[in-house]
């Protein structure tokens, strides 16, 4: 049941604190983690694949493996597997991320890699679904059933599990010390509590902003580094339930084309990870947008040095940047939700979309 909430999507957004805690305690004791890390170590090449929201989590994983683990992980969209699988052999590993565990595009990619002898690690929310069943190892999110078509709590919990795997890999391979790894795991352990505060604080802000967003025709979602998949997720939510054209891309690309579209009043949502180097780079991107009259919405730490640049500020408590998908996505889910509702749409049943796509 919707348990007093107007929609499943809103209920599931609010379930994130609990879903993150359950996922954290689940993975803390999961023996599959060690086995997955061993497969990652032994692999010649590592690929990660998924569709939609799960691909955004996968892309985050590849960035984290590079930043923390100093290891290249090749991300690709599941329906594009035919352009990749011929490069795989029995020395390689494919990580498949799928909340339902039944997405046909992801399953086809898995089978193509298996046929070439590659090992497979699944990350799923549904125990014993097709993708985990056909994998060597399965690691689970513990988000509970997700009814709303738009993925919410399954995304933030996927990024928790994938962060955990990247940290474990980086620690085992010596690129992170035990104390650094423990510190990062500590942040993951507190993420549920932090998200509870974020939702309570920012739901009214999202609701107010939605009153303007209901009338916009386009929006850009920009960030850099590990913020980029979060921007991609923010844009997808707005598209799929509020039917507003939204485009996400790494902020440095603006001057290579997209800024041509920006004029007075054009909304640009910046996902700003809590990292000084990224804030510095994003400052230039914010200024070039403002110079063309863009309205700047920043999802950023409450202590960011960029706050006077922002027309709207979703104030995120000061946390470690590794939590960016967990801390910076919920306000963007809420913005999409309230925009859809104020336009009179049912966010639980977006047009043309099914919860699980079991056809190619
Ligand atoms: C977006 C959404 C879809 C799914 C995609 C993959 O809100 O829900 O993009 O993320 O269809 O589904 P799973 O994770 O079940 O493989």
GROMACS .gro file of C-alpha atoms and ligand atoms in nm:
model
  376
    1UNK     CA    1   0.000   0.000   0.000
    2UNK     CA    2   0.094   0.363  -0.034
    3UNK     CA    3   0.094   0.397   0.344
    4UNK     CA    4  -0.055   0.745   0.356
    5UNK     CA    5   0.154   0.882   0.069
    6UNK     CA    6  -0.016   1.022  -0.243
    7UNK     CA    7   0.197   0.799  -0.469
    8UNK     CA    8   0.429   0.500  -0.447
    9UNK     CA    9   0.708   0.717  -0.585
   10UNK     CA   10   0.682   0.959  -0.294
   11UNK     CA   11   0.664   0.671  -0.046
   12UNK     CA   12   0.973   0.513  -0.202
   13UNK     CA   13   1.166   0.841  -0.196
   14UNK     CA   14   1.088   0.859   0.176
   15UNK     CA   15   1.191   0.497   0.229
   16UNK     CA   16   1.549   0.574   0.126
   17UNK     CA   17   1.686   0.623   0.479
   18UNK     CA   18   1.564   0.276   0.574
   19UNK     CA   19   1.659   0.117   0.242
   20UNK     CA   20   2.014   0.253   0.273
   21UNK     CA   21   2.049   0.125   0.630
   22UNK     CA   22   1.921  -0.220   0.534
   23UNK     CA   23   2.152  -0.231   0.233
   24UNK     CA   24   2.449  -0.121   0.443
   25UNK     CA   25   2.392  -0.386   0.712
   26UNK     CA   26   2.329  -0.646   0.443
   27UNK     CA   27   2.652  -0.583   0.261
   28UNK     CA   28   2.853  -0.551   0.582
   29UNK     CA   29   2.811  -0.925   0.638
   30UNK     CA   30   2.786  -1.043   0.278
   31UNK     CA   31   3.048  -1.306   0.189
   32UNK     CA   32   2.973  -1.246  -0.180
   33UNK     CA   33   3.166  -0.916  -0.159
   34UNK     CA   34   3.500  -1.090  -0.103
   35UNK     CA   35   3.430  -1.329  -0.390
   36UNK     CA   36   3.329  -1.045  -0.622
   37UNK     CA   37   3.646  -0.851  -0.534
   38UNK     CA   38   3.856  -1.159  -0.604
   39UNK     CA   39   3.694  -1.195  -0.948
   40UNK     CA   40   3.764  -0.826  -1.013
   41UNK     CA   41   4.128  -0.876  -0.916
   42UNK     CA   42   4.180  -1.180  -1.128
   43UNK     CA   43   4.009  -1.028  -1.429
   44UNK     CA   44   4.205  -0.905  -1.724
   45UNK     CA   45   3.940  -0.652  -1.824
   46UNK     CA   46   3.634  -0.540  -1.626
   47UNK     CA   47   3.316  -0.417  -1.797
   48UNK     CA   48   2.999  -0.284  -1.634
   49UNK     CA   49   2.660  -0.273  -1.805
   50UNK     CA   50   2.295  -0.186  -1.738
   51UNK     CA   51   1.999   0.010  -1.874
   52UNK     CA   52   1.845   0.342  -1.768
   53UNK     CA   53   1.887   0.442  -1.406
   54UNK     CA   54   2.093   0.130  -1.334
   55UNK     CA   55   2.333   0.245  -1.604
   56UNK     CA   56   2.383   0.573  -1.417
   57UNK     CA   57   2.483   0.371  -1.109
   58UNK     CA   58   2.712   0.163  -1.331
   59UNK     CA   59   2.878   0.472  -1.472
   60UNK     CA   60   2.935   0.600  -1.117
   61UNK     CA   61   3.100   0.265  -1.039
   62UNK     CA   62   3.338   0.295  -1.331
   63UNK     CA   63   3.438   0.648  -1.220
   64UNK     CA   64   3.492   0.536  -0.862
   65UNK     CA   65   3.699   0.236  -0.967
   66UNK     CA   66   3.917   0.472  -1.163
   67UNK     CA   67   3.946   0.737  -0.889
   68UNK     CA   68   3.980   0.508  -0.586
   69UNK     CA   69   4.094   0.178  -0.735
   70UNK     CA   70   4.317   0.310  -1.016
   71UNK     CA   71   4.151   0.049  -1.233
   72UNK     CA   72   3.983   0.100  -1.569
   73UNK     CA   73   3.628  -0.036  -1.583
   74UNK     CA   74   3.460  -0.013  -1.922
   75UNK     CA   75   3.098   0.106  -1.893
   76UNK     CA   76   2.850   0.040  -2.174
   77UNK     CA   77   2.475   0.059  -2.218
   78UNK     CA   78   2.328  -0.291  -2.219
   79UNK     CA   79   2.144  -0.259  -2.549
   80UNK     CA   80   2.481  -0.171  -2.712
   81UNK     CA   81   2.645  -0.498  -2.608
   82UNK     CA   82   2.698  -0.612  -2.964
   83UNK     CA   83   2.965  -0.345  -3.008
   84UNK     CA   84   3.158  -0.476  -2.704
   85UNK     CA   85   3.120  -0.848  -2.644
   86UNK     CA   86   3.365  -0.958  -2.913
   87UNK     CA   87   3.645  -0.796  -2.711
   88UNK     CA   88   3.572  -1.022  -2.409
   89UNK     CA   89   3.733  -1.356  -2.324
   90UNK     CA   90   3.733  -1.609  -2.041
   91UNK     CA   91   3.983  -1.389  -1.855
   92UNK     CA   92   3.738  -1.099  -1.830
   93UNK     CA   93   3.457  -0.998  -1.597
   94UNK     CA   94   3.120  -0.833  -1.660
   95UNK     CA   95   2.934  -0.655  -1.380
   96UNK     CA   96   2.560  -0.637  -1.457
   97UNK     CA   97   2.344  -0.395  -1.259
   98UNK     CA   98   1.966  -0.446  -1.268
   99UNK     CA   99   1.715  -0.365  -0.998
  100UNK     CA  100   1.456  -0.611  -1.133
  101UNK     CA  101   1.712  -0.867  -1.250
  102UNK     CA  102   1.489  -0.927  -1.552
  103UNK     CA  103   1.570  -0.650  -1.802
  104UNK     CA  104   1.606  -0.820  -2.141
  105UNK     CA  105   1.880  -0.589  -2.272
  106UNK     CA  106   2.095  -0.658  -1.965
  107UNK     CA  107   2.022  -1.031  -1.982
  108UNK     CA  108   2.122  -1.045  -2.349
  109UNK     CA  109   2.449  -0.865  -2.272
  110UNK     CA  110   2.515  -1.108  -1.986
  111UNK     CA  111   2.455  -1.411  -2.210
  112UNK     CA  112   2.676  -1.276  -2.488
  113UNK     CA  113   2.965  -1.229  -2.243
  114UNK     CA  114   2.906  -1.567  -2.078
  115UNK     CA  115   2.916  -1.735  -2.418
  116UNK     CA  116   3.265  -1.595  -2.459
  117UNK     CA  117   3.361  -1.738  -2.120
  118UNK     CA  118   3.360  -1.416  -1.917
  119UNK     CA  119   3.270  -1.423  -1.546
  120UNK     CA  120   2.966  -1.227  -1.429
  121UNK     CA  121   2.889  -1.039  -1.107
  122UNK     CA  122   2.526  -0.924  -1.069
  123UNK     CA  123   2.400  -0.637  -0.856
  124UNK     CA  124   2.023  -0.669  -0.814
  125UNK     CA  125   1.732  -0.591  -0.585
  126UNK     CA  126   1.534  -0.908  -0.658
  127UNK     CA  127   1.672  -1.230  -0.511
  128UNK     CA  128   1.693  -1.516  -0.755
  129UNK     CA  129   1.575  -1.319  -1.057
  130UNK     CA  130   1.713  -1.413  -1.401
  131UNK     CA  131   2.029  -1.198  -1.399
  132UNK     CA  132   2.160  -1.309  -1.056
  133UNK     CA  133   2.067  -1.668  -1.143
  134UNK     CA  134   2.284  -1.663  -1.453
  135UNK     CA  135   2.578  -1.490  -1.278
  136UNK     CA  136   2.875  -1.636  -1.087
  137UNK     CA  137   2.818  -1.405  -0.791
  138UNK     CA  138   2.523  -1.187  -0.690
  139UNK     CA  139   2.536  -0.890  -0.454
  140UNK     CA  140   2.200  -0.751  -0.346
  141UNK     CA  141   2.056  -0.412  -0.264
  142UNK     CA  142   1.798  -0.432   0.013
  143UNK     CA  143   1.565  -0.157  -0.099
  144UNK     CA  144   1.247  -0.367  -0.071
  145UNK     CA  145   0.997  -0.387  -0.358
  146UNK     CA  146   0.983  -0.080  -0.580
  147UNK     CA  147   0.637  -0.022  -0.728
  148UNK     CA  148   0.671   0.325  -0.882
  149UNK     CA  149   0.791   0.298  -1.241
  150UNK     CA  150   1.060   0.561  -1.182
  151UNK     CA  151   1.354   0.407  -0.995
  152UNK     CA  152   1.435   0.596  -0.673
  153UNK     CA  153   1.543   0.393  -0.369
  154UNK     CA  154   1.690   0.121  -0.592
  155UNK     CA  155   1.930   0.379  -0.746
  156UNK     CA  156   2.067   0.519  -0.420
  157UNK     CA  157   2.108   0.168  -0.275
  158UNK     CA  158   2.280   0.048  -0.595
  159UNK     CA  159   2.535   0.327  -0.559
  160UNK     CA  160   2.591   0.224  -0.196
  161UNK     CA  161   2.664  -0.136  -0.299
  162UNK     CA  162   2.884  -0.030  -0.590
  163UNK     CA  163   3.077   0.217  -0.371
  164UNK     CA  164   3.130  -0.065  -0.126
  165UNK     CA  165   3.271  -0.289  -0.399
  166UNK     CA  166   3.500  -0.014  -0.531
  167UNK     CA  167   3.628   0.062  -0.178
  168UNK     CA  168   3.688  -0.308  -0.109
  169UNK     CA  169   3.873  -0.344  -0.438
  170UNK     CA  170   4.084  -0.033  -0.375
  171UNK     CA  171   4.171  -0.152  -0.025
  172UNK     CA  172   4.261  -0.504  -0.138
  173UNK     CA  173   4.477  -0.372  -0.420
  174UNK     CA  174   4.661  -0.130  -0.193
  175UNK     CA  175   4.544   0.197  -0.344
  176UNK     CA  176   4.345   0.278  -0.027
  177UNK     CA  177   4.476   0.223   0.327
  178UNK     CA  178   4.260   0.037   0.576
  179UNK     CA  179   4.193   0.355   0.770
  180UNK     CA  180   4.087   0.544   0.455
  181UNK     CA  181   3.863   0.254   0.355
  182UNK     CA  182   3.711   0.241   0.705
  183UNK     CA  183   3.647   0.614   0.695
  184UNK     CA  184   3.462   0.583   0.361
  185UNK     CA  185   3.261   0.283   0.483
  186UNK     CA  186   3.171   0.488   0.791
  187UNK     CA  187   3.020   0.752   0.563
  188UNK     CA  188   2.821   0.484   0.380
  189UNK     CA  189   2.697   0.359   0.718
  190UNK     CA  190   2.567   0.705   0.808
  191UNK     CA  191   2.417   0.775   0.466
  192UNK     CA  192   2.063   0.665   0.560
  193UNK     CA  193   2.050   0.910   0.847
  194UNK     CA  194   2.191   1.191   0.632
  195UNK     CA  195   1.933   1.128   0.358
  196UNK     CA  196   1.653   1.142   0.617
  197UNK     CA  197   1.766   1.494   0.708
  198UNK     CA  198   1.804   1.596   0.344
  199UNK     CA  199   1.452   1.485   0.253
  200UNK     CA  200   1.298   1.656   0.556
  201UNK     CA  201   1.483   1.979   0.484
  202UNK     CA  202   1.452   1.991   0.105
  203UNK     CA  203   1.105   1.859   0.028
  204UNK     CA  204   0.947   2.206   0.075
  205UNK     CA  205   1.221   2.359  -0.143
  206UNK     CA  206   1.152   2.108  -0.423
  207UNK     CA  207   0.779   2.175  -0.395
  208UNK     CA  208   0.829   2.550  -0.432
  209UNK     CA  209   1.068   2.514  -0.725
  210UNK     CA  210   0.820   2.280  -0.898
  211UNK     CA  211   0.575   2.571  -0.925
  212UNK     CA  212   0.818   2.731  -1.167
  213UNK     CA  213   0.942   2.406  -1.326
  214UNK     CA  214   0.592   2.309  -1.437
  215UNK     CA  215   0.616   2.586  -1.695
  216UNK     CA  216   0.966   2.520  -1.832
  217UNK     CA  217   1.023   2.343  -2.162
  218UNK     CA  218   1.390   2.246  -2.127
  219UNK     CA  219   1.658   2.208  -1.863
  220UNK     CA  220   2.026   2.123  -1.848
  221UNK     CA  221   2.168   1.903  -1.572
  222UNK     CA  222   2.539   1.955  -1.535
  223UNK     CA  223   2.824   1.836  -1.319
  224UNK     CA  224   3.174   1.696  -1.335
  225UNK     CA  225   3.338   1.366  -1.242
  226UNK     CA  226   3.131   1.151  -1.004
  227UNK     CA  227   2.854   1.414  -1.020
  228UNK     CA  228   2.788   1.345  -1.388
  229UNK     CA  229   2.590   1.021  -1.340
  230UNK     CA  230   2.386   1.202  -1.072
  231UNK     CA  231   2.304   1.478  -1.322
  232UNK     CA  232   2.208   1.209  -1.574
  233UNK     CA  233   1.973   1.057  -1.319
  234UNK     CA  234   1.818   1.397  -1.232
  235UNK     CA  235   1.750   1.462  -1.600
  236UNK     CA  236   1.600   1.118  -1.658
  237UNK     CA  237   1.357   1.161  -1.366
  238UNK     CA  238   1.235   1.496  -1.502
  239UNK     CA  239   1.191   1.353  -1.852
  240UNK     CA  240   1.013   1.035  -1.760
  241UNK     CA  241   0.753   1.162  -1.514
  242UNK     CA  242   0.720   1.539  -1.579
  243UNK     CA  243   0.767   1.509  -1.959
  244UNK     CA  244   1.011   1.799  -1.970
  245UNK     CA  245   1.304   1.777  -2.205
  246UNK     CA  246   1.617   1.757  -1.992
  247UNK     CA  247   1.971   1.694  -2.099
  248UNK     CA  248   2.267   1.599  -1.883
  249UNK     CA  249   2.629   1.627  -1.988
  250UNK     CA  250   2.968   1.695  -1.828
  251UNK     CA  251   2.977   2.071  -1.762
  252UNK     CA  252   3.303   2.121  -1.952
  253UNK     CA  253   3.118   2.042  -2.274
  254UNK     CA  254   2.898   2.356  -2.260
  255UNK     CA  255   3.120   2.566  -2.481
  256UNK     CA  256   3.147   2.287  -2.735
  257UNK     CA  257   2.784   2.328  -2.838
  258UNK     CA  258   2.500   2.313  -2.585
  259UNK     CA  259   2.545   2.668  -2.451
  260UNK     CA  260   2.409   2.794  -2.785
  261UNK     CA  261   2.062   2.707  -2.656
  262UNK     CA  262   2.087   2.906  -2.332
  263UNK     CA  263   1.893   3.231  -2.303
  264UNK     CA  264   1.728   3.443  -2.035
  265UNK     CA  265   1.548   3.219  -1.784
  266UNK     CA  266   1.690   2.882  -1.902
  267UNK     CA  267   1.711   2.647  -1.601
  268UNK     CA  268   2.043   2.475  -1.530
  269UNK     CA  269   2.073   2.234  -1.240
  270UNK     CA  270   2.426   2.187  -1.115
  271UNK     CA  271   2.512   1.880  -0.909
  272UNK     CA  272   2.807   2.001  -0.703
  273UNK     CA  273   3.002   1.728  -0.519
  274UNK     CA  274   3.161   1.834  -0.192
  275UNK     CA  275   3.514   1.856  -0.334
  276UNK     CA  276   3.712   2.176  -0.365
  277UNK     CA  277   3.874   2.088  -0.698
  278UNK     CA  278   3.534   2.020  -0.857
  279UNK     CA  279   3.379   2.334  -0.706
  280UNK     CA  280   3.657   2.539  -0.859
  281UNK     CA  281   3.601   2.390  -1.202
  282UNK     CA  282   3.223   2.423  -1.174
  283UNK     CA  283   3.248   2.791  -1.081
  284UNK     CA  284   3.362   2.871  -1.435
  285UNK     CA  285   3.077   2.665  -1.581
  286UNK     CA  286   2.821   2.839  -1.361
  287UNK     CA  287   2.952   3.181  -1.461
  288UNK     CA  288   2.941   3.108  -1.833
  289UNK     CA  289   2.577   2.999  -1.794
  290UNK     CA  290   2.483   3.302  -1.583
  291UNK     CA  291   2.639   3.535  -1.839
  292UNK     CA  292   2.369   3.411  -2.085
  293UNK     CA  293   2.087   3.464  -1.837
  294UNK     CA  294   2.050   3.105  -1.714
  295UNK     CA  295   1.878   3.047  -1.380
  296UNK     CA  296   2.117   2.843  -1.165
  297UNK     CA  297   1.990   2.573  -0.932
  298UNK     CA  298   2.269   2.422  -0.725
  299UNK     CA  299   2.255   2.095  -0.535
  300UNK     CA  300   2.550   2.166  -0.313
  301UNK     CA  301   2.691   2.149   0.035
  302UNK     CA  302   2.552   2.410   0.276
  303UNK     CA  303   2.906   2.540   0.319
  304UNK     CA  304   2.993   2.557  -0.048
  305UNK     CA  305   3.195   2.856  -0.160
  306UNK     CA  306   2.959   2.881  -0.457
  307UNK     CA  307   2.640   2.970  -0.267
  308UNK     CA  308   2.634   3.336  -0.383
  309UNK     CA  309   2.638   3.208  -0.743
  310UNK     CA  310   2.316   3.012  -0.699
  311UNK     CA  311   1.965   3.139  -0.765
  312UNK     CA  312   1.826   2.835  -0.583
  313UNK     CA  313   2.030   2.625  -0.342
  314UNK     CA  314   1.939   2.273  -0.231
  315UNK     CA  315   2.148   2.275   0.088
  316UNK     CA  316   2.314   1.939   0.145
  317UNK     CA  317   2.479   1.877   0.485
  318UNK     CA  318   2.858   1.868   0.463
  319UNK     CA  319   2.942   1.507   0.379
  320UNK     CA  320   3.210   1.317   0.196
  321UNK     CA  321   3.199   1.346  -0.185
  322UNK     CA  322   3.176   0.969  -0.217
  323UNK     CA  323   2.812   1.001  -0.106
  324UNK     CA  324   2.720   1.239  -0.391
  325UNK     CA  325   2.470   1.003  -0.561
  326UNK     CA  326   2.310   0.922  -0.225
  327UNK     CA  327   2.290   1.282  -0.099
  328UNK     CA  328   2.238   1.481  -0.419
  329UNK     CA  329   1.984   1.258  -0.601
  330UNK     CA  330   1.685   1.266  -0.358
  331UNK     CA  331   1.624   1.643  -0.396
  332UNK     CA  332   1.622   1.593  -0.774
  333UNK     CA  333   1.377   1.303  -0.739
  334UNK     CA  334   1.154   1.532  -0.533
  335UNK     CA  335   1.179   1.813  -0.788
  336UNK     CA  336   1.070   1.578  -1.069
  337UNK     CA  337   0.794   1.432  -0.851
  338UNK     CA  338   0.641   1.765  -0.750
  339UNK     CA  339   0.674   1.902  -1.102
  340UNK     CA  340   0.484   1.601  -1.240
  341UNK     CA  341   0.215   1.633  -0.974
  342UNK     CA  342   0.171   2.005  -1.029
  343UNK     CA  343   0.129   1.937  -1.402
  344UNK     CA  344  -0.146   1.691  -1.317
  345UNK     CA  345   0.043   1.373  -1.414
  346UNK     CA  346   0.052   1.045  -1.226
  347UNK     CA  347   0.421   0.986  -1.143
  348UNK     CA  348   0.356   0.620  -1.068
  349UNK     CA  349   0.237   0.551  -1.421
  350UNK     CA  350   0.435   0.751  -1.674
  351UNK     CA  351   0.306   0.722  -2.029
  352UNK     CA  352   0.482   0.477  -2.264
  353UNK     CA  353   0.689   0.319  -1.984
  354UNK     CA  354   0.683  -0.019  -1.808
  355UNK     CA  355   0.851  -0.095  -1.477
  356UNK     CA  356   1.047  -0.386  -1.616
  357UNK     CA  357   1.135  -0.410  -1.983
  358UNK     CA  358   1.146  -0.780  -2.067
  359UNK     CA  359   1.155  -0.729  -2.442
  360UNK     CA  360   1.442  -0.613  -2.662
  361LIG     C1  361   1.410   0.485  -1.472
  361LIG     C2  362   1.392   0.340  -1.472
  361LIG     C3  363   1.450   0.261  -1.585
  361LIG     C4  364   1.521   0.138  -1.530
  361LIG     C5  365   1.573   0.048  -1.644
  361LIG     C6  366   1.653  -0.068  -1.592
  361LIG     O1  367   1.350   0.544  -1.361
  361LIG     O2  368   1.333   0.287  -1.383
  361LIG     O3  369   1.540   0.339  -1.659
  361LIG     O4  370   1.627   0.181  -1.449
  361LIG     O5  371   1.465   0.004  -1.720
  361LIG     O6  372   1.578  -0.149  -1.507
  361LIG     P1  373   1.647  -0.257  -1.415
  361LIG     O7  374   1.731  -0.185  -1.316
  361LIG     O8  375   1.533  -0.332  -1.352
  361LIG     O9  376   1.731  -0.343  -1.505
   0.00000   0.00000   0.00000
